[in-house]
DNA sequence: CTAATTTCGGATAAGAACATCCTATATTTG
DNA sequence: CAAATATAGGATGTTCTTATCCGAAATTAG
């Protein structure tokens, strides 16, 4: 469904949303440790999120990555997924036809749209603040 | 969502279901042509379906691949997907956690289950006969 | 100002998915 | 039986994703 890069991104940014609420900034090493993701690769992923404007970063001692609470409320899962996986999840034919639309649909076109619409709504209506709250309460886990 | 191998499989076997209703058998070359998929790779995929028992094959002149109408009614999309992609679509955590279950769920566990349950029902309730009927009526297309 | 820390970014490597090629094997036709 | 046809399957190549490594740039602390 999502690429590994995208999965790592969601885990990392959820953690950052939680710590961000306490005004904390996190270094890459700590993020990778607490999410159980490979350091170097996670760095690349976080850089993409920064470039996409979903995350802040600060260099030097005491630096790291940072997601202010205000931003955590605005950023949705959908934005994170799009930043990493493009909008492959939304667009594109389930059966891989180069052209597939309502006028010339693949055999699964109809059924697929429903499933994907479901996914779209889920991703767009979930923000990082909500996800991080469950995490802080100890209801959910990152590794 | 599905691998290319799986997409090719669905396209090919849908076509075979349609032709099978007319008592026809199809050679690999014709299948690849009419589904717009790479020949050699499609061959591999069809072999997997044959080994999984979802499809019949006959060697030699006049041979090819064959899906009898009776079988087309019994074979669901779910079976095809499982034969090619294993049950990765059903199992596995959306965020890639090695262990993710109701007792120790990832932040998306709940939401993800709904989406995937939706997909599961869709795949299990769609059989090849139905798909091929739409194709024969010219309502849907394979390339 | 110097040294230490931390992200940034390019280069490179390892692995999986996708794709092709060629020979072997089975089957039909003449 | 011989020749032609078509799938089966192993070997190989290509491309994309995943992952690592290392030096550059920026920032803080002393």
mmCIF file of C-alpha atoms (C1' of nucleotides) in Angstrom:
data_model
loop_
_atom_site.group_PDB
_atom_site.id
_atom_site.type_symbol
_atom_site.label_atom_id
_atom_site.label_comp_id
_atom_site.label_asym_id
_atom_site.label_seq_id
_atom_site.Cartn_x
_atom_site.Cartn_y
_atom_site.Cartn_z
ATOM 1 C CA UNK A 1 0.000 0.000 0.000
ATOM 2 C CA UNK A 2 2.574 2.566 1.160
ATOM 3 C CA UNK A 3 6.303 2.405 0.416
ATOM 4 C CA UNK A 4 8.687 1.765 3.272
ATOM 5 C CA UNK A 5 9.895 5.329 2.943
ATOM 6 C CA UNK A 6 6.346 6.476 3.534
ATOM 7 C CA UNK A 7 5.819 4.166 6.486
ATOM 8 C CA UNK A 8 8.990 5.474 8.101
ATOM 9 C CA UNK A 9 7.824 9.013 7.443
ATOM 10 C CA UNK A 10 4.497 8.467 9.188
ATOM 11 C CA UNK A 11 6.099 6.824 12.192
ATOM 12 C CA UNK A 12 8.714 9.539 12.551
ATOM 13 C CA UNK A 13 6.387 12.481 12.152
ATOM 14 C CA UNK A 14 3.864 10.990 14.560
ATOM 15 C CA UNK A 15 6.562 10.791 17.189
ATOM 16 C CA UNK A 16 7.637 14.331 16.397
ATOM 17 C CA UNK A 17 4.075 15.517 16.818
ATOM 18 C CA UNK A 18 3.982 14.014 20.286
ATOM 19 C CA UNK A 19 7.309 15.472 21.403
ATOM 20 C CA UNK A 20 6.544 18.746 19.673
ATOM 21 C CA UNK A 21 3.598 19.215 21.993
ATOM 22 C CA UNK A 22 6.060 19.254 24.871
ATOM 23 C CA UNK A 23 8.126 21.830 22.999
ATOM 24 C CA UNK A 24 10.808 19.279 22.291
ATOM 25 C CA UNK A 25 13.049 18.954 19.285
ATOM 26 C CA UNK A 26 14.461 15.565 18.304
ATOM 27 C CA UNK A 27 17.738 14.509 16.705
ATOM 28 C CA UNK A 28 17.718 11.970 13.899
ATOM 29 C CA UNK A 29 19.404 9.305 15.987
ATOM 30 C CA UNK A 30 16.712 9.451 18.642
ATOM 31 C CA UNK A 31 13.913 9.362 16.093
ATOM 32 C CA UNK A 32 15.358 6.323 14.360
ATOM 33 C CA UNK A 33 15.862 4.642 17.708
ATOM 34 C CA UNK A 34 12.337 5.186 18.960
ATOM 35 C CA UNK A 35 10.629 4.298 15.694
ATOM 36 C CA UNK A 36 12.840 1.327 14.865
ATOM 37 C CA UNK A 37 13.792 2.628 11.429
ATOM 38 C CA UNK A 38 17.200 2.714 9.674
ATOM 39 C CA UNK A 39 19.009 5.959 10.496
ATOM 40 C CA UNK A 40 20.440 7.049 7.157
ATOM 41 C CA UNK A 41 17.351 6.166 5.201
ATOM 42 C CA UNK A 42 15.097 7.897 7.685
ATOM 43 C CA UNK A 43 17.258 10.989 7.325
ATOM 44 C CA UNK A 44 16.487 11.113 3.622
ATOM 45 C CA UNK A 45 12.801 10.717 4.287
ATOM 46 C CA UNK A 46 12.758 13.471 6.894
ATOM 47 C CA UNK A 47 14.605 15.766 4.513
ATOM 48 C CA UNK A 48 11.802 15.266 2.020
ATOM 49 C CA UNK A 49 9.242 16.200 4.640
ATOM 50 C CA UNK A 50 11.208 19.326 5.492
ATOM 51 C CA UNK A 51 11.440 20.313 1.841
ATOM 52 C CA UNK A 52 7.700 19.741 1.535
ATOM 53 C CA UNK A 53 7.237 22.167 4.409
ATOM 54 C CA UNK A 54 5.588 19.638 6.695
ATOM 55 C CA UNK A 55 8.399 19.712 9.215
ATOM 56 C CA UNK A 56 11.034 22.103 10.551
ATOM 57 C CA UNK A 57 14.702 21.297 10.995
ATOM 58 C CA UNK A 58 17.575 23.000 12.797
ATOM 59 C CA UNK A 59 21.265 22.264 12.281
ATOM 60 C CA UNK A 60 24.006 22.218 14.872
ATOM 61 C CA UNK A 61 24.175 21.219 18.528
ATOM 62 C CA UNK A 62 20.762 20.986 20.143
ATOM 63 C CA UNK A 63 19.283 20.933 16.670
ATOM 64 C CA UNK A 64 17.077 18.298 15.104
ATOM 65 C CA UNK A 65 13.601 17.978 13.717
ATOM 66 C CA UNK A 66 10.626 19.778 15.037
ATOM 67 C CA UNK A 67 6.871 19.798 14.544
ATOM 68 C CA UNK A 68 5.105 22.605 16.434
ATOM 69 C CA UNK A 69 1.669 21.689 17.867
ATOM 70 C CA UNK A 70 -0.088 24.218 15.710
ATOM 71 C CA UNK A 71 1.341 22.616 12.601
ATOM 72 C CA UNK A 72 0.557 19.102 13.825
ATOM 73 C CA UNK A 73 -3.134 20.003 13.780
ATOM 74 C CA UNK A 74 -2.945 21.187 10.187
ATOM 75 C CA UNK A 75 -0.847 18.423 8.684
ATOM 76 C CA UNK A 76 -2.853 15.374 7.607
ATOM 77 C CA UNK A 77 -1.699 11.872 6.789
ATOM 78 C CA UNK A 78 -2.685 12.577 3.233
ATOM 79 C CA UNK A 79 -0.089 15.350 3.026
ATOM 80 C CA UNK A 80 2.638 13.091 4.351
ATOM 81 C CA UNK A 81 1.754 10.312 1.929
ATOM 82 C CA UNK A 82 1.680 12.707 -1.006
ATOM 83 C CA UNK A 83 5.026 14.200 -0.010
ATOM 84 C CA UNK A 84 6.713 10.802 -0.091
ATOM 85 C CA UNK A 85 4.721 8.557 -2.457
ATOM 86 C CA UNK A 86 3.266 11.276 -4.671
ATOM 87 C CA UNK A 87 -0.421 10.700 -5.221
ATOM 88 C CA UNK A 88 0.036 7.176 -6.558
ATOM 89 C CA UNK A 89 -2.371 5.967 -3.911
ATOM 90 C CA UNK A 90 -5.180 8.089 -5.300
ATOM 91 C CA UNK A 91 -4.469 8.155 -9.027
ATOM 92 C CA UNK A 92 -3.624 5.280 -11.261
ATOM 93 C CA UNK A 93 -5.579 2.250 -12.380
ATOM 94 C CA UNK A 94 -5.788 -0.720 -10.034
ATOM 95 C CA UNK A 95 -5.087 -3.038 -12.912
ATOM 96 C CA UNK A 96 -2.307 -0.884 -14.298
ATOM 97 C CA UNK A 97 -3.975 0.306 -17.491
ATOM 98 C CA UNK A 98 -2.192 3.351 -18.920
ATOM 99 C CA UNK A 99 -5.584 4.938 -19.551
ATOM 100 C CA UNK A 100 -8.473 4.092 -17.285
ATOM 101 C CA UNK A 101 -11.382 6.410 -16.672
ATOM 102 C CA UNK A 102 -15.154 6.485 -16.520
ATOM 103 C CA UNK A 103 -15.426 6.476 -20.306
ATOM 104 C CA UNK A 104 -13.020 3.575 -20.799
ATOM 105 C CA UNK A 105 -12.816 1.767 -17.463
ATOM 106 C CA UNK A 106 -10.911 -1.358 -16.515
ATOM 107 C CA UNK A 107 -12.949 -4.286 -15.177
ATOM 108 C CA UNK A 108 -12.325 -3.188 -11.600
ATOM 109 C CA UNK A 109 -12.744 0.521 -12.080
ATOM 110 C CA UNK A 110 -15.989 0.890 -10.186
ATOM 111 C CA UNK A 111 -15.141 -1.364 -7.250
ATOM 112 C CA UNK A 112 -11.700 0.116 -6.936
ATOM 113 C CA UNK A 113 -12.905 3.655 -6.726
ATOM 114 C CA UNK A 114 -14.986 2.839 -3.685
ATOM 115 C CA UNK A 115 -12.086 1.280 -1.831
ATOM 116 C CA UNK A 116 -9.797 4.111 -2.717
ATOM 117 C CA UNK A 117 -12.319 6.779 -1.878
ATOM 118 C CA UNK A 118 -12.525 5.163 1.511
ATOM 119 C CA UNK A 119 -8.765 5.362 1.888
ATOM 120 C CA UNK A 120 -8.686 8.953 0.694
ATOM 121 C CA UNK A 121 -11.246 10.052 3.254
ATOM 122 C CA UNK A 122 -9.348 8.244 5.993
ATOM 123 C CA UNK A 123 -6.026 9.865 5.073
ATOM 124 C CA UNK A 124 -7.467 13.327 4.681
ATOM 125 C CA UNK A 125 -9.417 13.283 7.915
ATOM 126 C CA UNK A 126 -6.565 12.059 10.100
ATOM 127 C CA UNK A 127 -4.143 14.689 11.351
ATOM 128 C CA UNK A 128 -0.902 14.249 13.203
ATOM 129 C CA UNK A 129 -2.175 15.778 16.395
ATOM 130 C CA UNK A 130 -4.826 13.084 16.741
ATOM 131 C CA UNK A 131 -2.374 10.288 15.955
ATOM 132 C CA UNK A 132 0.145 11.605 18.449
ATOM 133 C CA UNK A 133 -2.472 11.853 21.193
ATOM 134 C CA UNK A 134 -3.162 8.118 20.990
ATOM 135 C CA UNK A 135 0.560 7.553 21.108
ATOM 136 C CA UNK A 136 1.037 9.678 24.183
ATOM 137 C CA UNK A 137 -1.821 7.929 25.983
ATOM 138 C CA UNK A 138 -0.013 4.641 25.386
ATOM 139 C CA UNK A 139 -2.893 3.329 23.305
ATOM 140 C CA UNK A 140 -0.748 2.928 20.186
ATOM 141 C CA UNK A 141 2.922 2.160 19.452
ATOM 142 C CA UNK A 142 5.613 2.972 16.920
ATOM 143 C CA UNK A 143 7.705 -0.179 17.019
ATOM 144 C CA UNK B 1 -1.632 -1.760 -4.164
ATOM 145 C CA UNK B 2 -1.065 -4.805 -6.396
ATOM 146 C CA UNK B 3 2.231 -5.748 -7.999
ATOM 147 C CA UNK B 4 2.507 -5.502 -11.765
ATOM 148 C CA UNK B 5 2.648 -9.275 -11.916
ATOM 149 C CA UNK B 6 -0.708 -9.350 -10.159
ATOM 150 C CA UNK B 7 -2.224 -6.717 -12.413
ATOM 151 C CA UNK B 8 -1.144 -8.679 -15.466
ATOM 152 C CA UNK B 9 -2.608 -11.818 -13.937
ATOM 153 C CA UNK B 10 -6.003 -10.236 -13.397
ATOM 154 C CA UNK B 11 -6.120 -8.799 -16.891
ATOM 155 C CA UNK B 12 -5.111 -12.079 -18.493
ATOM 156 C CA UNK B 13 -7.430 -14.298 -16.524
ATOM 157 C CA UNK B 14 -10.366 -11.963 -17.074
ATOM 158 C CA UNK B 15 -9.827 -12.255 -20.802
ATOM 159 C CA UNK B 16 -9.511 -16.016 -20.484
ATOM 160 C CA UNK B 17 -12.788 -16.148 -18.610
ATOM 161 C CA UNK B 18 -14.512 -14.365 -21.452
ATOM 162 C CA UNK B 19 -13.037 -16.543 -24.181
ATOM 163 C CA UNK B 20 -13.493 -19.646 -22.074
ATOM 164 C CA UNK B 21 -17.226 -19.098 -22.138
ATOM 165 C CA UNK B 22 -17.062 -19.524 -25.907
ATOM 166 C CA UNK B 23 -15.102 -22.722 -25.399
ATOM 167 C CA UNK B 24 -11.940 -21.056 -26.649
ATOM 168 C CA UNK B 25 -8.372 -21.624 -25.606
ATOM 169 C CA UNK B 26 -5.787 -18.858 -25.968
ATOM 170 C CA UNK B 27 -2.091 -18.864 -26.728
ATOM 171 C CA UNK B 28 0.250 -16.702 -24.691
ATOM 172 C CA UNK B 29 1.013 -14.419 -27.636
ATOM 173 C CA UNK B 30 -2.637 -13.589 -28.138
ATOM 174 C CA UNK B 31 -3.214 -12.982 -24.442
ATOM 175 C CA UNK B 32 -0.272 -10.618 -24.204
ATOM 176 C CA UNK B 33 -1.421 -8.837 -27.335
ATOM 177 C CA UNK B 34 -4.980 -8.284 -26.173
ATOM 178 C CA UNK B 35 -4.090 -7.276 -22.617
ATOM 179 C CA UNK B 36 -1.107 -5.107 -23.551
ATOM 180 C CA UNK B 37 1.287 -6.935 -21.233
ATOM 181 C CA UNK B 38 4.887 -8.102 -21.845
ATOM 182 C CA UNK B 39 4.877 -11.634 -23.289
ATOM 183 C CA UNK B 40 7.648 -13.392 -21.380
ATOM 184 C CA UNK B 41 6.714 -11.872 -18.057
ATOM 185 C CA UNK B 42 3.060 -12.686 -18.550
ATOM 186 C CA UNK B 43 4.073 -16.266 -19.272
ATOM 187 C CA UNK B 44 5.659 -16.511 -15.827
ATOM 188 C CA UNK B 45 2.583 -15.091 -14.214
ATOM 189 C CA UNK B 46 0.241 -17.467 -16.011
ATOM 190 C CA UNK B 47 2.434 -20.384 -14.999
ATOM 191 C CA UNK B 48 1.931 -19.371 -11.399
ATOM 192 C CA UNK B 49 -1.821 -19.338 -11.866
ATOM 193 C CA UNK B 50 -1.689 -22.791 -13.464
ATOM 194 C CA UNK B 51 0.388 -24.130 -10.580
ATOM 195 C CA UNK B 52 -2.111 -22.616 -8.165
ATOM 196 C CA UNK B 53 -4.841 -24.548 -9.968
ATOM 197 C CA UNK B 54 -6.764 -21.454 -11.045
ATOM 198 C CA UNK B 55 -6.140 -22.044 -14.729
ATOM 199 C CA UNK B 56 -5.593 -24.924 -17.156
ATOM 200 C CA UNK B 57 -2.846 -25.087 -19.758
ATOM 201 C CA UNK B 58 -2.189 -27.351 -22.752
ATOM 202 C CA UNK B 59 1.100 -27.687 -24.576
ATOM 203 C CA UNK B 60 1.655 -28.205 -28.261
ATOM 204 C CA UNK B 61 -0.120 -26.981 -31.391
ATOM 205 C CA UNK B 62 -3.578 -25.627 -30.692
ATOM 206 C CA UNK B 63 -2.635 -25.471 -27.037
ATOM 207 C CA UNK B 64 -2.666 -22.502 -24.728
ATOM 208 C CA UNK B 65 -4.383 -21.354 -21.558
ATOM 209 C CA UNK B 66 -7.907 -22.161 -20.696
ATOM 210 C CA UNK B 67 -10.471 -21.191 -18.063
ATOM 211 C CA UNK B 68 -13.686 -23.247 -18.274
ATOM 212 C CA UNK B 69 -16.894 -21.307 -17.476
ATOM 213 C CA UNK B 70 -17.635 -23.457 -14.476
ATOM 214 C CA UNK B 71 -14.254 -22.591 -12.981
ATOM 215 C CA UNK B 72 -14.643 -18.909 -13.803
ATOM 216 C CA UNK B 73 -17.641 -18.779 -11.496
ATOM 217 C CA UNK B 74 -15.701 -20.305 -8.639
ATOM 218 C CA UNK B 75 -12.470 -18.340 -8.927
ATOM 219 C CA UNK B 76 -12.523 -14.984 -7.152
ATOM 220 C CA UNK B 77 -10.211 -12.023 -7.499
ATOM 221 C CA UNK B 78 -9.038 -12.770 -4.007
ATOM 222 C CA UNK B 79 -7.704 -16.152 -5.132
ATOM 223 C CA UNK B 80 -5.814 -14.606 -8.018
ATOM 224 C CA UNK B 81 -4.285 -11.935 -5.812
ATOM 225 C CA UNK B 82 -3.256 -14.485 -3.201
ATOM 226 C CA UNK B 83 -1.718 -16.723 -5.858
ATOM 227 C CA UNK B 84 0.542 -13.925 -7.095
ATOM 228 C CA UNK B 85 1.040 -11.466 -4.224
ATOM 229 C CA UNK B 86 0.502 -13.884 -1.332
ATOM 230 C CA UNK B 87 -1.804 -12.374 1.248
ATOM 231 C CA UNK B 88 0.290 -9.256 1.730
ATOM 232 C CA UNK B 89 -2.783 -7.196 0.923
ATOM 233 C CA UNK B 90 -4.653 -8.588 3.907
ATOM 234 C CA UNK B 91 -1.941 -9.188 6.454
ATOM 235 C CA UNK B 92 0.818 -6.857 7.473
ATOM 236 C CA UNK B 93 0.819 -3.524 9.246
ATOM 237 C CA UNK B 94 0.085 -0.404 7.232
ATOM 238 C CA UNK B 95 2.959 1.369 8.902
ATOM 239 C CA UNK B 96 5.291 -1.583 8.555
ATOM 240 C CA UNK B 97 5.596 -2.559 12.209
ATOM 241 C CA UNK B 98 6.957 -6.078 12.581
ATOM 242 C CA UNK B 99 4.356 -6.764 15.244
ATOM 243 C CA UNK B 100 1.055 -4.950 15.053
ATOM 244 C CA UNK B 101 -2.153 -6.327 16.517
ATOM 245 C CA UNK B 102 -5.109 -5.352 18.652
ATOM 246 C CA UNK B 103 -3.042 -5.612 21.840
ATOM 247 C CA UNK B 104 -0.156 -3.551 20.517
ATOM 248 C CA UNK B 105 -1.500 -1.561 17.581
ATOM 249 C CA UNK B 106 0.220 0.994 15.389
ATOM 250 C CA UNK B 107 -1.320 4.488 15.276
ATOM 251 C CA UNK B 108 -3.264 3.599 12.148
ATOM 252 C CA UNK B 109 -4.306 0.104 13.118
ATOM 253 C CA UNK B 110 -7.994 0.808 13.579
ATOM 254 C CA UNK B 111 -8.476 2.998 10.519
ATOM 255 C CA UNK B 112 -6.436 0.683 8.347
ATOM 256 C CA UNK B 113 -8.450 -2.368 9.231
ATOM 257 C CA UNK B 114 -11.601 -0.735 7.948
ATOM 258 C CA UNK B 115 -10.089 0.151 4.609
ATOM 259 C CA UNK B 116 -8.585 -3.271 4.215
ATOM 260 C CA UNK B 117 -11.727 -5.075 5.275
ATOM 261 C CA UNK B 118 -13.444 -3.150 2.537
ATOM 262 C CA UNK B 119 -10.880 -4.320 0.036
ATOM 263 C CA UNK B 120 -11.094 -7.898 1.266
ATOM 264 C CA UNK B 121 -14.839 -8.029 0.821
ATOM 265 C CA UNK B 122 -14.538 -6.547 -2.641
ATOM 266 C CA UNK B 123 -11.918 -9.078 -3.742
ATOM 267 C CA UNK B 124 -13.709 -12.050 -2.256
ATOM 268 C CA UNK B 125 -17.105 -11.185 -3.674
ATOM 269 C CA UNK B 126 -15.906 -10.582 -7.228
ATOM 270 C CA UNK B 127 -15.537 -13.646 -9.427
ATOM 271 C CA UNK B 128 -14.057 -13.929 -12.882
ATOM 272 C CA UNK B 129 -17.332 -14.749 -14.524
ATOM 273 C CA UNK B 130 -18.795 -11.411 -13.473
ATOM 274 C CA UNK B 131 -15.726 -9.472 -14.555
ATOM 275 C CA UNK B 132 -15.666 -11.185 -17.927
ATOM 276 C CA UNK B 133 -19.338 -10.463 -18.555
ATOM 277 C CA UNK B 134 -18.736 -6.728 -18.335
ATOM 278 C CA UNK B 135 -15.820 -7.176 -20.668
ATOM 279 C CA UNK B 136 -17.875 -9.075 -23.229
ATOM 280 C CA UNK B 137 -20.611 -6.453 -23.118
ATOM 281 C CA UNK B 138 -18.002 -3.854 -24.039
ATOM 282 C CA UNK B 139 -18.592 -2.003 -20.775
ATOM 283 C CA UNK B 140 -15.012 -2.492 -19.582
ATOM 284 C CA UNK B 141 -11.599 -2.800 -21.249
ATOM 285 C CA UNK B 142 -8.257 -4.544 -20.752
ATOM 286 C CA UNK B 143 -5.874 -2.081 -22.366
ATOM 287 C "C1'" DC C 1 37.611 31.813 16.947
ATOM 288 C "C1'" DT C 2 37.732 26.912 17.527
ATOM 289 C "C1'" DA C 3 35.693 22.640 18.229
ATOM 290 C "C1'" DA C 4 31.811 19.880 18.467
ATOM 291 C "C1'" DT C 5 27.330 18.708 16.818
ATOM 292 C "C1'" DT C 6 23.761 17.963 13.580
ATOM 293 C "C1'" DT C 7 21.327 18.304 9.226
ATOM 294 C "C1'" DC C 8 22.118 18.327 4.044
ATOM 295 C "C1'" DG C 9 23.230 16.167 -0.110
ATOM 296 C "C1'" DG C 10 25.864 13.499 -3.358
ATOM 297 C "C1'" DA C 11 27.804 8.901 -4.367
ATOM 298 C "C1'" DT C 12 27.462 4.229 -3.980
ATOM 299 C "C1'" DA C 13 25.872 -0.404 -2.791
ATOM 300 C "C1'" DA C 14 22.516 -4.123 -1.910
ATOM 301 C "C1'" DG C 15 18.104 -6.216 -2.853
ATOM 302 C "C1'" DA C 16 13.634 -6.815 -4.901
ATOM 303 C "C1'" DA C 17 10.608 -6.306 -8.747
ATOM 304 C "C1'" DC C 18 10.226 -6.329 -13.530
ATOM 305 C "C1'" DA C 19 11.538 -8.080 -17.918
ATOM 306 C "C1'" DT C 20 13.873 -10.836 -21.535
ATOM 307 C "C1'" DC C 21 16.218 -14.852 -23.646
ATOM 308 C "C1'" DC C 22 17.019 -19.464 -24.585
ATOM 309 C "C1'" DT C 23 16.592 -24.415 -24.081
ATOM 310 C "C1'" DA C 24 13.784 -28.343 -22.605
ATOM 311 C "C1'" DT C 25 9.498 -30.752 -22.679
ATOM 312 C "C1'" DA C 26 5.058 -32.060 -24.140
ATOM 313 C "C1'" DT C 27 1.542 -32.433 -27.764
ATOM 314 C "C1'" DT C 28 -0.579 -32.200 -32.161
ATOM 315 C "C1'" DT C 29 -0.484 -32.621 -37.202
ATOM 316 C "C1'" DG C 30 0.913 -34.639 -41.426
ATOM 317 C "C1'" DC D 1 7.984 -41.104 -36.830
ATOM 318 C "C1'" DA D 2 9.217 -36.341 -37.984
ATOM 319 C "C1'" DA D 3 8.270 -31.608 -37.833
ATOM 320 C "C1'" DA D 4 6.055 -27.861 -36.010
ATOM 321 C "C1'" DT D 5 3.895 -25.587 -32.134
ATOM 322 C "C1'" DA D 6 3.269 -24.004 -27.517
ATOM 323 C "C1'" DT D 7 4.007 -24.092 -22.491
ATOM 324 C "C1'" DA D 8 7.691 -24.846 -18.641
ATOM 325 C "C1'" DG D 9 11.518 -23.364 -16.446
ATOM 326 C "C1'" DG D 10 16.264 -21.894 -15.711
ATOM 327 C "C1'" DA D 11 19.537 -18.133 -16.449
ATOM 328 C "C1'" DT D 12 20.359 -13.520 -17.052
ATOM 329 C "C1'" DG D 13 19.748 -8.549 -17.458
ATOM 330 C "C1'" DT D 14 17.528 -4.109 -16.230
ATOM 331 C "C1'" DT D 15 15.276 -0.845 -13.310
ATOM 332 C "C1'" DC D 16 13.446 0.841 -9.004
ATOM 333 C "C1'" DT D 17 13.391 0.792 -4.082
ATOM 334 C "C1'" DT D 18 15.847 0.492 -0.012
ATOM 335 C "C1'" DA D 19 19.926 1.306 2.530
ATOM 336 C "C1'" DT D 20 24.586 2.911 3.708
ATOM 337 C "C1'" DC D 21 28.651 5.990 3.605
ATOM 338 C "C1'" DC D 22 31.052 10.149 3.676
ATOM 339 C "C1'" DG D 23 32.159 14.915 3.104
ATOM 340 C "C1'" DA D 24 29.936 19.740 3.112
ATOM 341 C "C1'" DA D 25 27.414 23.286 5.364
ATOM 342 C "C1'" DA D 26 25.364 25.383 9.239
ATOM 343 C "C1'" DT D 27 24.888 26.340 14.098
ATOM 344 C "C1'" DT D 28 25.872 26.201 18.912
ATOM 345 C "C1'" DA D 29 28.974 26.073 23.002
ATOM 346 C "C1'" DG D 30 33.150 27.196 25.196
#
